[in-house]
mmCIF file of C-alpha atoms and ligand atoms in Angstrom:
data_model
loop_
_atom_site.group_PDB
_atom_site.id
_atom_site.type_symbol
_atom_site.label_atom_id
_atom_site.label_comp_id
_atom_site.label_asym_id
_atom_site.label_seq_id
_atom_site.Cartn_x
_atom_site.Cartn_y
_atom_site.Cartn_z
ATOM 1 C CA UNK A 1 0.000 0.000 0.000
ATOM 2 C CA UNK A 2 1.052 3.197 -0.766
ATOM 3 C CA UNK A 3 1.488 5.949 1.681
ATOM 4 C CA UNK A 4 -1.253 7.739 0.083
ATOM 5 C CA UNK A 5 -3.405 5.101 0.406
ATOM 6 C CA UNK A 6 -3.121 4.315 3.876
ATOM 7 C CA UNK A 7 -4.148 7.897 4.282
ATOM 8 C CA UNK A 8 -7.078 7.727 3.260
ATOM 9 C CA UNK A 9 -7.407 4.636 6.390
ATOM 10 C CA UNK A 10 -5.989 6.922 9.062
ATOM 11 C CA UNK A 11 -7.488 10.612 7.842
ATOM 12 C CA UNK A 12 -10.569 9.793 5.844
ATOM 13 C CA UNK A 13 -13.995 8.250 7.049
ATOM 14 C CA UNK A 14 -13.877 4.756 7.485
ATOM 15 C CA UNK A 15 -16.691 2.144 6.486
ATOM 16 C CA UNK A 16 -16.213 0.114 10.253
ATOM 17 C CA UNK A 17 -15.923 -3.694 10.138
ATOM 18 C CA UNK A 18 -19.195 -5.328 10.973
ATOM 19 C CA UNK A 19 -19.431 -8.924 10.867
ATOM 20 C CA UNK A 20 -22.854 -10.035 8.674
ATOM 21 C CA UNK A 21 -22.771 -6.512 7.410
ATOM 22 C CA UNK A 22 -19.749 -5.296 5.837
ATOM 23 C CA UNK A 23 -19.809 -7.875 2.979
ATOM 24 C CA UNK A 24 -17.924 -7.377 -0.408
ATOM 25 C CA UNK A 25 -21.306 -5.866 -2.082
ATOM 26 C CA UNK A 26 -21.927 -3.194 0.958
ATOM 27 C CA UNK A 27 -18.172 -2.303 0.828
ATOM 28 C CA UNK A 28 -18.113 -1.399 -2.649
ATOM 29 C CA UNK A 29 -21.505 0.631 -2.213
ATOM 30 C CA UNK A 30 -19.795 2.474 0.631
ATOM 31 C CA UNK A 31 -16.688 2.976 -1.310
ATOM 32 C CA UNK A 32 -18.867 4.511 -4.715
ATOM 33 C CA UNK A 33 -20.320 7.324 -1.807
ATOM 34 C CA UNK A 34 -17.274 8.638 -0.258
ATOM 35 C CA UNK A 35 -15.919 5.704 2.377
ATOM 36 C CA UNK A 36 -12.204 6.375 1.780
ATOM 37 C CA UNK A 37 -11.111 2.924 2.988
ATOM 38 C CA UNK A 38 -13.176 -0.287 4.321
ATOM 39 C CA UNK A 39 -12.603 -3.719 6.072
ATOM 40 C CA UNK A 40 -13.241 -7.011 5.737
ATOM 41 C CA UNK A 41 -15.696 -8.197 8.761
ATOM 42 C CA UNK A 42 -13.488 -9.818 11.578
ATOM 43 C CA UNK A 43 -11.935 -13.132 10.409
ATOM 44 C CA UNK A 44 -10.256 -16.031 12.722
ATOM 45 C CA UNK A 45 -6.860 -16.165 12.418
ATOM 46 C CA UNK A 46 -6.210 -19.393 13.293
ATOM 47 C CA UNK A 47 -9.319 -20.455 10.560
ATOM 48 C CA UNK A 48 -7.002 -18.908 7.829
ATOM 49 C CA UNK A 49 -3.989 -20.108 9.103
ATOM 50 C CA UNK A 50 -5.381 -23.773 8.635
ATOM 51 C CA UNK A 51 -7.306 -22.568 5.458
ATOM 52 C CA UNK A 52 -10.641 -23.374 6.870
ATOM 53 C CA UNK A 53 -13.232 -22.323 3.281
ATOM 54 C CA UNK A 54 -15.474 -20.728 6.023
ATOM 55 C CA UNK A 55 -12.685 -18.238 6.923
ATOM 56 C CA UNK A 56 -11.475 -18.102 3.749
ATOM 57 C CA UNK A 57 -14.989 -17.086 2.136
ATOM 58 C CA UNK A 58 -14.995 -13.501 4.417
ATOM 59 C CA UNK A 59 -11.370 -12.680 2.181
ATOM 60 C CA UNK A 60 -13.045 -12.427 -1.486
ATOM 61 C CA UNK A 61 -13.113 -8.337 -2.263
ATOM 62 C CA UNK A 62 -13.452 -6.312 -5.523
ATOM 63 C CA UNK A 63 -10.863 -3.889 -6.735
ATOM 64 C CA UNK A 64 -13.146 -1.017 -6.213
ATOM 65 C CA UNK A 65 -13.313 -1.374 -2.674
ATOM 66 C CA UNK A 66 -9.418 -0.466 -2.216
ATOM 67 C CA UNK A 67 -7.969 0.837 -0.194
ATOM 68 C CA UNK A 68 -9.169 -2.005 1.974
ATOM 69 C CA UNK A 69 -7.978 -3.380 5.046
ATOM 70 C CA UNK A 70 -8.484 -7.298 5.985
ATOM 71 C CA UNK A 71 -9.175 -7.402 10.202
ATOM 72 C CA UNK A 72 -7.937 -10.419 11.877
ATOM 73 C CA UNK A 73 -9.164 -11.645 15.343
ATOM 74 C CA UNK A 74 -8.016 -14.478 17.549
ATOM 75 C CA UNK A 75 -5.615 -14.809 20.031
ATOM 76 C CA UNK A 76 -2.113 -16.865 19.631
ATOM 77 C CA UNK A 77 0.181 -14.647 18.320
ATOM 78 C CA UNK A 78 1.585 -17.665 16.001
ATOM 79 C CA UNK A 79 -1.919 -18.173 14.331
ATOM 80 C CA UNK A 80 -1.799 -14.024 13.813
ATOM 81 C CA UNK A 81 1.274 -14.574 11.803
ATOM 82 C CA UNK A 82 0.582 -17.291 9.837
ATOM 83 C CA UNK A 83 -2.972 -15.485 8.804
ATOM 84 C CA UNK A 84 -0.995 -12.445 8.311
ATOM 85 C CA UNK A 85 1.830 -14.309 6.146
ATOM 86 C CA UNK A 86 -1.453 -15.685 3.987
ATOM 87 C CA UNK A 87 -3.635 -12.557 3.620
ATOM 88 C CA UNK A 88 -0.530 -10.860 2.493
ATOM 89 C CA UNK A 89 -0.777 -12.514 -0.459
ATOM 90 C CA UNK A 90 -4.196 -11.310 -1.610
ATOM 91 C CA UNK A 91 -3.918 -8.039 -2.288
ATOM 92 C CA UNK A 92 -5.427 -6.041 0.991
ATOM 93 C CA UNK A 93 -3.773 -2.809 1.826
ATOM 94 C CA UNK A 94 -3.448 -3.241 5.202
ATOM 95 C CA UNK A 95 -3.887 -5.780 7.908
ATOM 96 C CA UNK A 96 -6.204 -4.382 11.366
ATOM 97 C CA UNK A 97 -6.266 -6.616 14.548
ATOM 98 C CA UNK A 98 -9.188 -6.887 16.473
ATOM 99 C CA UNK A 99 -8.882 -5.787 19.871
ATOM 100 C CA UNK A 100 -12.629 -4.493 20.784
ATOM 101 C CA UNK A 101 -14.789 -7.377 19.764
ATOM 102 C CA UNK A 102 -17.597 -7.512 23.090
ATOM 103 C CA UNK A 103 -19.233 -10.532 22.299
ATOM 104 C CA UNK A 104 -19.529 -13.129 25.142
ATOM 105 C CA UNK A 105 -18.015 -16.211 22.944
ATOM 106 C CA UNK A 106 -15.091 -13.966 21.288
ATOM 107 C CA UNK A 107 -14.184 -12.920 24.632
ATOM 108 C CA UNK A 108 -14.224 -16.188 26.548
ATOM 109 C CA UNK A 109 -11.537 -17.535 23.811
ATOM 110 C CA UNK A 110 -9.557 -14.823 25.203
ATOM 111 C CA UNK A 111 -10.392 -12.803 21.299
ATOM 112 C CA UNK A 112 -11.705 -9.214 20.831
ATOM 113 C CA UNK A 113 -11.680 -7.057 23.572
ATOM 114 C CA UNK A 114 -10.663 -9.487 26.086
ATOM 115 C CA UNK A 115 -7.280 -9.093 24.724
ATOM 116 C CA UNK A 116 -7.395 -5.285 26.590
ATOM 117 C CA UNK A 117 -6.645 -7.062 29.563
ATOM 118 C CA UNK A 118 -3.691 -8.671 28.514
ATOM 119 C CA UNK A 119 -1.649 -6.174 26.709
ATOM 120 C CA UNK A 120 1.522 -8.447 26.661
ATOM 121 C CA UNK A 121 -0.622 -10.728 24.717
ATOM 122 C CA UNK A 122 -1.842 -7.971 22.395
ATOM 123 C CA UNK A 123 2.022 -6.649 21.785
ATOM 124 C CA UNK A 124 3.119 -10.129 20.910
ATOM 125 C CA UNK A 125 -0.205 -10.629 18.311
ATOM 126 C CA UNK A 126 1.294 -6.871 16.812
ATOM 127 C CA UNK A 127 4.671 -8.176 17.151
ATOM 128 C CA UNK A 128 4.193 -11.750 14.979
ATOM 129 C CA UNK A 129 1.972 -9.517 12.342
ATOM 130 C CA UNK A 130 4.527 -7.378 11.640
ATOM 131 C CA UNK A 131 6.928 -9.220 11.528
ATOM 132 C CA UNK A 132 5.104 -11.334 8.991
ATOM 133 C CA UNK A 133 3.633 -8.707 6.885
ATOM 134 C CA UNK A 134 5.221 -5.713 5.063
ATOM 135 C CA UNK A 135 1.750 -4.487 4.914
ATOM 136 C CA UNK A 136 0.767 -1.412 7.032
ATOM 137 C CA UNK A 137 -0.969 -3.310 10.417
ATOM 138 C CA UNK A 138 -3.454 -1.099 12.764
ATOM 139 C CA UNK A 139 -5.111 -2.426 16.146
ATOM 140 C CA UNK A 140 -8.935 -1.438 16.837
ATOM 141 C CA UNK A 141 -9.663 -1.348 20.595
ATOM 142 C CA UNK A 142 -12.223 0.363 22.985
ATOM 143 C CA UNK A 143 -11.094 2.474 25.720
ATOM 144 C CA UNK A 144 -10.885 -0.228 28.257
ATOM 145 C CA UNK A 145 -12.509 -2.814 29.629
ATOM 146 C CA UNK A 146 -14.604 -1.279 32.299
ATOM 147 C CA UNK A 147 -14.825 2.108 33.578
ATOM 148 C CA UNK A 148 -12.391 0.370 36.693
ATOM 149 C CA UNK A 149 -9.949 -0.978 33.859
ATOM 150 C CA UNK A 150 -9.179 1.717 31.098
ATOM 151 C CA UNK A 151 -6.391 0.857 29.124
ATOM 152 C CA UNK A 152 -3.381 2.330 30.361
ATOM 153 C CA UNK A 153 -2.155 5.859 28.243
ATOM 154 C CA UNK A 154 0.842 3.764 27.510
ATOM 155 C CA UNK A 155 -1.150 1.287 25.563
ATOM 156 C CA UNK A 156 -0.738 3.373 22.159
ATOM 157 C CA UNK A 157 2.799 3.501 22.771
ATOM 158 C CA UNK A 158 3.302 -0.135 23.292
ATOM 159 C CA UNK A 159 1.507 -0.952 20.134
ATOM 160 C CA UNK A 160 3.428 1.414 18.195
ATOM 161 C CA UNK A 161 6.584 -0.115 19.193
ATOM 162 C CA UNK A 162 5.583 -3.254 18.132
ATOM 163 C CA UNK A 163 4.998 -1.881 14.478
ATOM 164 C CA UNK A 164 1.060 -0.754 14.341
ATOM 165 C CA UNK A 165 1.335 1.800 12.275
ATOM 166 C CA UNK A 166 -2.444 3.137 13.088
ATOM 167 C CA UNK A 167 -5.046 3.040 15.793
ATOM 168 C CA UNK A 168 -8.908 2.703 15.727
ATOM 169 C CA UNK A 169 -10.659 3.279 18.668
ATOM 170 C CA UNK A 170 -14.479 2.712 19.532
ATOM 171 C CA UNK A 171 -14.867 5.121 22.283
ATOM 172 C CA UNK A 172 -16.918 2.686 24.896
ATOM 173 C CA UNK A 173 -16.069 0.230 27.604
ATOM 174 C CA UNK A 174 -16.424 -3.901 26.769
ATOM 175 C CA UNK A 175 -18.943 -3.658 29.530
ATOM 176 C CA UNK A 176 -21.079 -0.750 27.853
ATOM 177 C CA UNK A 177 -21.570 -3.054 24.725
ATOM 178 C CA UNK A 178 -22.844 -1.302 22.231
ATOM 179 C CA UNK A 179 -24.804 1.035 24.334
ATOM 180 C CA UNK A 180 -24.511 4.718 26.170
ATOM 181 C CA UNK A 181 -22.496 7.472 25.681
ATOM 182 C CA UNK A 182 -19.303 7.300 23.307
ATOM 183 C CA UNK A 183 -16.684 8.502 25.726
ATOM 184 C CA UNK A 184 -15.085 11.215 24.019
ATOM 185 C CA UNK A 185 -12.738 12.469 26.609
ATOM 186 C CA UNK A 186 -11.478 8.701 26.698
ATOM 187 C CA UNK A 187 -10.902 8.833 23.090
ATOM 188 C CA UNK A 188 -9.105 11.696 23.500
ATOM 189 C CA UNK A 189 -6.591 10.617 25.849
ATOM 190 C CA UNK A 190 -5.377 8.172 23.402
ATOM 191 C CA UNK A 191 -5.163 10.648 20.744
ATOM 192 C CA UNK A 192 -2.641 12.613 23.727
ATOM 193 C CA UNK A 193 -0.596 9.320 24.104
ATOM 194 C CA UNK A 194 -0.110 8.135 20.778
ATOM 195 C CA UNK A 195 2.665 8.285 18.732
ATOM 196 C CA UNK A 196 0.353 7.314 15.787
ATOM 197 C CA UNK A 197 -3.006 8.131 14.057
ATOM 198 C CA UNK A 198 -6.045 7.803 15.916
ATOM 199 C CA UNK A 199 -9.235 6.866 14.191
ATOM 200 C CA UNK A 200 -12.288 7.987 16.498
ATOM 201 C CA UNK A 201 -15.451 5.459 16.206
ATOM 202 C CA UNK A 202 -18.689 5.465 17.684
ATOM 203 C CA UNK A 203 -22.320 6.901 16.974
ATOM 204 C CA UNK A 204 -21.813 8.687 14.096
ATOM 205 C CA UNK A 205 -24.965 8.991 12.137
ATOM 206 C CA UNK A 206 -25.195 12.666 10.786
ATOM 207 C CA UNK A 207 -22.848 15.256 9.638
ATOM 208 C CA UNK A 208 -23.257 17.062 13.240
ATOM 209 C CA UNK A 209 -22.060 13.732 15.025
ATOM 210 C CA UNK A 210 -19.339 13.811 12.825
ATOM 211 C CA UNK A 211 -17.804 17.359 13.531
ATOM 212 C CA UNK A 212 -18.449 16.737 17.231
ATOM 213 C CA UNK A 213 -16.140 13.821 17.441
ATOM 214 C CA UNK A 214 -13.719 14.559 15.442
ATOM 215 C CA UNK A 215 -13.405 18.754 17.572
ATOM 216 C CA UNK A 216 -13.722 16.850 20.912
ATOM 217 C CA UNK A 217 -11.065 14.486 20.122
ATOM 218 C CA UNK A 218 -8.640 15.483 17.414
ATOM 219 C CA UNK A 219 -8.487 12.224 15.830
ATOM 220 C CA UNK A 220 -6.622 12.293 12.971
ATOM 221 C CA UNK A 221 -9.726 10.123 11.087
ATOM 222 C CA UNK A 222 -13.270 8.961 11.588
ATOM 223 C CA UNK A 223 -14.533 5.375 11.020
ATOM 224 C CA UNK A 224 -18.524 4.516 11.236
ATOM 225 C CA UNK A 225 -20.492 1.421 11.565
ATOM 226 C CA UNK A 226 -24.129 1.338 12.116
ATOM 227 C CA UNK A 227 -24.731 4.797 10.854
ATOM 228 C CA UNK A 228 -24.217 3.268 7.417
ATOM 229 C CA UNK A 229 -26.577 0.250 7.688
ATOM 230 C CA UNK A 230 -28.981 0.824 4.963
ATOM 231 C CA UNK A 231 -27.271 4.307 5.160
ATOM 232 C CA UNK A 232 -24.269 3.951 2.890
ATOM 233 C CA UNK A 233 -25.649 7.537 1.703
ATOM 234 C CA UNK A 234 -23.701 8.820 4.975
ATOM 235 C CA UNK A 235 -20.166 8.944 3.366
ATOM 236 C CA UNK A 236 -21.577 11.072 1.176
ATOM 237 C CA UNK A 237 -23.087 13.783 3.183
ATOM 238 C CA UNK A 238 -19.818 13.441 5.384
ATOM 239 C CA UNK A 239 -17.901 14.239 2.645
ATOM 240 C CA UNK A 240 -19.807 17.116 1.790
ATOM 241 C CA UNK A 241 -20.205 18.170 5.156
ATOM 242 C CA UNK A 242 -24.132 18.691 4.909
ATOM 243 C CA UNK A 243 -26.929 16.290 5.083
ATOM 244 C CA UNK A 244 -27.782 15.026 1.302
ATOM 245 C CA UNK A 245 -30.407 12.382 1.487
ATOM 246 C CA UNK A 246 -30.852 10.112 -1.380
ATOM 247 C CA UNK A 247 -33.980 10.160 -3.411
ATOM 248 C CA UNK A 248 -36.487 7.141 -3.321
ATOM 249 C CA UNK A 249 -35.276 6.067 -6.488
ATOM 250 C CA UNK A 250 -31.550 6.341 -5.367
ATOM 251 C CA UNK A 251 -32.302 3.949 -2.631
ATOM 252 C CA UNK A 252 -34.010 1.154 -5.017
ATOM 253 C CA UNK A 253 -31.348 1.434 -7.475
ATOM 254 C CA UNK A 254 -28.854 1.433 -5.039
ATOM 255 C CA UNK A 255 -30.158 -1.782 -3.435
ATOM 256 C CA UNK A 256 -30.796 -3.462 -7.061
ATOM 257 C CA UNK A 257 -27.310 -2.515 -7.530
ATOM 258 C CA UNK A 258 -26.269 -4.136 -4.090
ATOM 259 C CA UNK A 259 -27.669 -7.457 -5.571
ATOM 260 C CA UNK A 260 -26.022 -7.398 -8.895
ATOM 261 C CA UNK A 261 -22.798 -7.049 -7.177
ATOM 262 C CA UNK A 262 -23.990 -10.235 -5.175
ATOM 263 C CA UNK A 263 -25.150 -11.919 -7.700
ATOM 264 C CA UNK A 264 -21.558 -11.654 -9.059
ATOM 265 C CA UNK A 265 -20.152 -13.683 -6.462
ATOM 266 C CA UNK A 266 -22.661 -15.619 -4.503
ATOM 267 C CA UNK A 267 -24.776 -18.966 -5.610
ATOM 268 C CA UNK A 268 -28.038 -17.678 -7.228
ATOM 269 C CA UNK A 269 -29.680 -19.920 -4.652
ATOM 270 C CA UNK A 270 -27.973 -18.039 -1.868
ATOM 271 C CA UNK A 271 -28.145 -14.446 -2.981
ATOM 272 C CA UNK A 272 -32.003 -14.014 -1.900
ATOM 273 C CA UNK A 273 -31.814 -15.093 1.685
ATOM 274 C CA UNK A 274 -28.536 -12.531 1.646
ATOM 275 C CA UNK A 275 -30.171 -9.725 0.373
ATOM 276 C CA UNK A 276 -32.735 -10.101 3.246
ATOM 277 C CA UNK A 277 -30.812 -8.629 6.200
ATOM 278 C CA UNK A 278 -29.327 -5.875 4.077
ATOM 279 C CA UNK A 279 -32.909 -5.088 3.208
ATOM 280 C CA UNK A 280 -34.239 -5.242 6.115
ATOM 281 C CA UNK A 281 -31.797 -1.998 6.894
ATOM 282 C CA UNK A 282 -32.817 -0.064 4.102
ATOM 283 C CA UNK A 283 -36.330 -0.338 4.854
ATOM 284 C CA UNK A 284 -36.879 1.867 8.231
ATOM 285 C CA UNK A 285 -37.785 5.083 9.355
ATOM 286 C CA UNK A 286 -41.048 5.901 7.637
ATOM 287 C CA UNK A 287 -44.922 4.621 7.877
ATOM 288 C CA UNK A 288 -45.452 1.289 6.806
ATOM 289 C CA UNK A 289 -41.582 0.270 6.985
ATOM 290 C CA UNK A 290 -42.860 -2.984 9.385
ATOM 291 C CA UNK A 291 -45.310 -4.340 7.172
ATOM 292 C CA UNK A 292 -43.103 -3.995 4.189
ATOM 293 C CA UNK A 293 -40.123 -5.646 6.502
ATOM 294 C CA UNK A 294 -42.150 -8.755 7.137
ATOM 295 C CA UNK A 295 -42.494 -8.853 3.683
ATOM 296 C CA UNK A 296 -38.578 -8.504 3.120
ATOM 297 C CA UNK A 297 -37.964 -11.088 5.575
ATOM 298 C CA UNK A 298 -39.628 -14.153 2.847
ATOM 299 C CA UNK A 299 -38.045 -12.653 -0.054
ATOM 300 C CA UNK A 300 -36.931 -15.506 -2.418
ATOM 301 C CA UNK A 301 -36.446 -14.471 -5.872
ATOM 302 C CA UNK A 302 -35.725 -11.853 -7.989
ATOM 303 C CA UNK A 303 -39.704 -10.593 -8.279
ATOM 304 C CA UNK A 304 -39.824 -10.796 -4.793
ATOM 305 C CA UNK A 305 -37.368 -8.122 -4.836
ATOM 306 C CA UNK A 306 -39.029 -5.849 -7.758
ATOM 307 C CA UNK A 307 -42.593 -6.008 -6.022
ATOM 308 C CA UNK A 308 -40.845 -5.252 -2.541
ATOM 309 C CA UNK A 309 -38.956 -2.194 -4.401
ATOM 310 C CA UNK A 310 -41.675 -0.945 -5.641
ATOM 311 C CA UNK A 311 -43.400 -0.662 -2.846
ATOM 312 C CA UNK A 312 -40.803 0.826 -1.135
ATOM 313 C CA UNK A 313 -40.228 3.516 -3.980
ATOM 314 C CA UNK A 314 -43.277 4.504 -3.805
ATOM 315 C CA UNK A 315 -43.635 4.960 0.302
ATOM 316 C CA UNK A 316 -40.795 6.789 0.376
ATOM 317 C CA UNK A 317 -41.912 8.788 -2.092
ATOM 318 C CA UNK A 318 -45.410 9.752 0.185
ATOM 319 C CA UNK A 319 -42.956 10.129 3.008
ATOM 320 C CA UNK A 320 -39.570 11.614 2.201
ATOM 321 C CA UNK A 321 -36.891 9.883 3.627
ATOM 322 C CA UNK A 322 -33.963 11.620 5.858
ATOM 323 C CA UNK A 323 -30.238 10.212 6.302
ATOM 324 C CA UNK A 324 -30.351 11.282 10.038
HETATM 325 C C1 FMN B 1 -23.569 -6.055 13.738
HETATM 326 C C2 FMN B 1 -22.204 -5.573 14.136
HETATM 327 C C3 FMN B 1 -21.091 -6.334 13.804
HETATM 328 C C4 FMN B 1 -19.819 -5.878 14.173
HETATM 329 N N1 FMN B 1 -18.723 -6.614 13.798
HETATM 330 C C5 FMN B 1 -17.487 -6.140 14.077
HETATM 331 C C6 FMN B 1 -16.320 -6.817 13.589
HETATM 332 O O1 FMN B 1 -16.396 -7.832 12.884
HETATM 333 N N2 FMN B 1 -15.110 -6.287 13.934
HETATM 334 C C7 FMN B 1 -14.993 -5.158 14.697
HETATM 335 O O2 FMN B 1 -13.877 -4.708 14.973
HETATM 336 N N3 FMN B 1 -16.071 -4.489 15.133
HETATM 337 C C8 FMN B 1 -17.300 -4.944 14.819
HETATM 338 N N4 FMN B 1 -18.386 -4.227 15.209
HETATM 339 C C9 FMN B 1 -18.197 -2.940 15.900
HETATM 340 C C10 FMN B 1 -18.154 -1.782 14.896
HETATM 341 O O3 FMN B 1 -17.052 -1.888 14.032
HETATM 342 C C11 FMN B 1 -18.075 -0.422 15.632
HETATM 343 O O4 FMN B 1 -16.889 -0.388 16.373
HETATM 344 C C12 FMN B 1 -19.249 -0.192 16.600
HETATM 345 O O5 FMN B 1 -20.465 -0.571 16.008
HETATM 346 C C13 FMN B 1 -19.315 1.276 17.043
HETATM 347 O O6 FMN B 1 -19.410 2.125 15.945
HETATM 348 P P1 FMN B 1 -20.834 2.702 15.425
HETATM 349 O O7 FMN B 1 -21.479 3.386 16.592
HETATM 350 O O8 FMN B 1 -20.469 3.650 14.308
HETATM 351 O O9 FMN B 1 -21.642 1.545 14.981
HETATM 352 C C14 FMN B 1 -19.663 -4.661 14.876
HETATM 353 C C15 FMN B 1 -20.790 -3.924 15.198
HETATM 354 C C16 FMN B 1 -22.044 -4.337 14.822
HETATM 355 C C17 FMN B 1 -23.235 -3.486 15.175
#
C-alpha cells in the first residue's frame, strides 16, 4: 500500500468492520459514496492459518473497494502470523487486529476485547503480524474494559513499538456493549498518548455527530459502523459536510445494484436469503416500513425483490426519507 493510500485509512472516514454486514457488495456501495477505505468483517486467524473455506470465504473483495484493510481476530500470536503471512498474499492494503470485539463467545476464547486485559498478549499478536507482513498493520480497541480498567495511556505507545502503524478506537467500555455514551474524553486521551493516528469510532450517524467527534477528540480520522446500515448515503453527506439524502429512487437502485454485485459472487440460490438482512436496513424510518419488513424477511427471488422495491419507492416517495 502506498502511503497515500493508507491515508485515506488513518485521515478519511472509514466504512467500520461489521461482521454479517460489511460484505464485499456493501463495501463497494460504501466505497462509490465517499468511504475512503473499508474492512473485511473480523476473520479467525487461526481459521485462515489452517485454510478453513469458512474463513477463507470472508477474504473475497473487488478492486473497487481499495484501499481495503483485511481485520484479523483471535488470540495466539503464532496463528496471527501465519494469517498475516497468507492474507498478504491477496492483495489487501493493510492488515487491522481486532482488539474491541464484546461478544460473550469472542471474549471467553480470550479474542476481541478481552485481549485489553492482557496487553503483553496484544504486543506479541502486533509483534508476529509485523513481523510477517510488510503491509501497514493497525489495532482497533475500545477504551478499556470497564470504567475500573481503562487501558493504560501507555497502551498506544506499546503498540506502536511493536509496528502498528495506526489506531482505531471505539470510544466505549467492553462492559457498555454497544450502548450509552461514546466517551469522548477517553478517546481523546489516546489521541494525547499516541505516537500514531487515531481513528475515532462510535455513533456517528449525521454530519453534526461527525464534527463533534472529530473537535472533541482530534483524531486524525473517523470510522462509522451502524450509521451506514442501509445508510451507505452517509459517506456522502460526510464528505460534503451537509446532510444530502438520497432520493427514493436512489435507494431502489442502489439496493438493485447491491444485488447485482452479489449476484456476481454468490450462488443464485444463496443471494435471496442474503439480500434479506441488508434489506431489512434499508427499509426503516417511515410509515409502513414494518409491514413492508415482514415482507422482506420471505423474499426468495428476484420478483420478490421488484414487487418489494416498488413498494418501497413509492412509500418513500409519500414520506420523504432523511439520512439522520
Ligand atoms: C452487527 C455488528 C457487527 C460488528 N462486527 C465487528 C467486527 O467484525 N469487527 C470489529 O472490529 N467491530 C465490529 N463491530 C463494531 C463496529 O465496528 C463499531 O466499532 C461499533 O459498532 C461502534 O461504531 P458505530 O457506533 O459507528 O456503529 C460490529 C458492530 C455491529 C453493530
Amino acid at each position: 500500500m502506498d502511503e497515500v493510500s493508507f491515508m485515506e485509512y488513518t485521515s478519511g472516514t472509514v466504512l467500520a468492520p461489521m461482521a454479517g454486514t460489511t460484505d464485499s457488495a456493501f463495501r463497494r456501495i460504501c466505497r462509490r459514496m465517499g468511504a475512503t477505505a473499508v474492512i473485511t468483517e473480523m476473520v479467525a486467524a487461526m481459521g485462515i492459518s489452517r485454510r478453513s473455506v469458512r474463513s477463507h470465504k470472508l477474504l473475497g473483495f473487488h478492486p473497487e473497494e481499495k484501499p481495503i484493510g483485511v481485520q484479523l481476530f483471535g488470540r495466539r500470536p503464532q496463528d496471527f502470523r501465519r494469517a498475516a503471512g497468507v492474507v498478504s498474499e491477496l492483495g489487501f492494503d493493510f492488515i487491522d487486529i481486532n482488539a474491541g470485539c464484546p461478544v460473550k463467545k469472542v471474549v471467553r476464547s480470550g479474542s476481541g476485547s478481552a485481549l485489553l486485559r492482557e496487553i503483553p498478549t496484544l504486543a506479541a499478536i502486533v509483534r508476529a503480524v509485523c513481523s510477517e507482513t510488510e503491509l501497514p498493520v493497525s489495532v482497533k480497541i475500545r477504551v478499556g474494559w470497564s470504567p475500573d480498567e481503562k487501558v493504560p495511556d501507555s497502551l498506544p505507545s506499546v503498540l506502536a513499538g511493536e509496528g502498528a502503524r495506526a489506531i482505531a478506537v471505539h470510544g466505549r467500555y467492553r462492559t457498555d456493549m454497544f450502548s450509552g455514551e461514546v466517551r469522548m474524553e477517553e478517546i481523546l486521551r489516546m489521541v494525547e498518548n499516541s505516537p500514531v493516528p487515531v481513528i475515532a469510532n462510535g455513533d456517528v450517524r449525521t454530519v453534526e455527530d461527525a464534527r463533534r467527534l472529530m473537535d472533541r477528540t482530534g483524531a486524525s480520522g473517523l470510522m462509522v459502523g451502524r450509521g451506514a446500515m442501509g445508510n451507505p448515503w452517509i459517506f456522502r453527506s460526510l464528505a460534503e459536510g451537509l446532510s444530502r439524502p438520497p432520493s427514493p429512487e436512489e435507494v431502489v437502485e442502489v439496493i438493485r445494484e447491491q444485488f447485482r454485485m452479489m449476484s456476481g459472487y454468490i450462488p443464485d440460490e444463496h443471494v435471496c436469503h442474503l439480500i434479506r438482512g441488508h434489506l431489512l436496513q434499508y427499509i426503516r424510518g417511515f410509515r409502513g416500513a414494518s409491514l413492508l419488513r415482514c415482507r422482506a424477511t420471505g423474499v426468495d427471488c428476484m420478483e420478490d425483490l421488484e414487487d418489494i422495491l416498488g413498494d418501497l419507492k413509492e412509500m418513500l416517495e409519500n414520506e420523504g426519507l432523511d439520512d439522520s
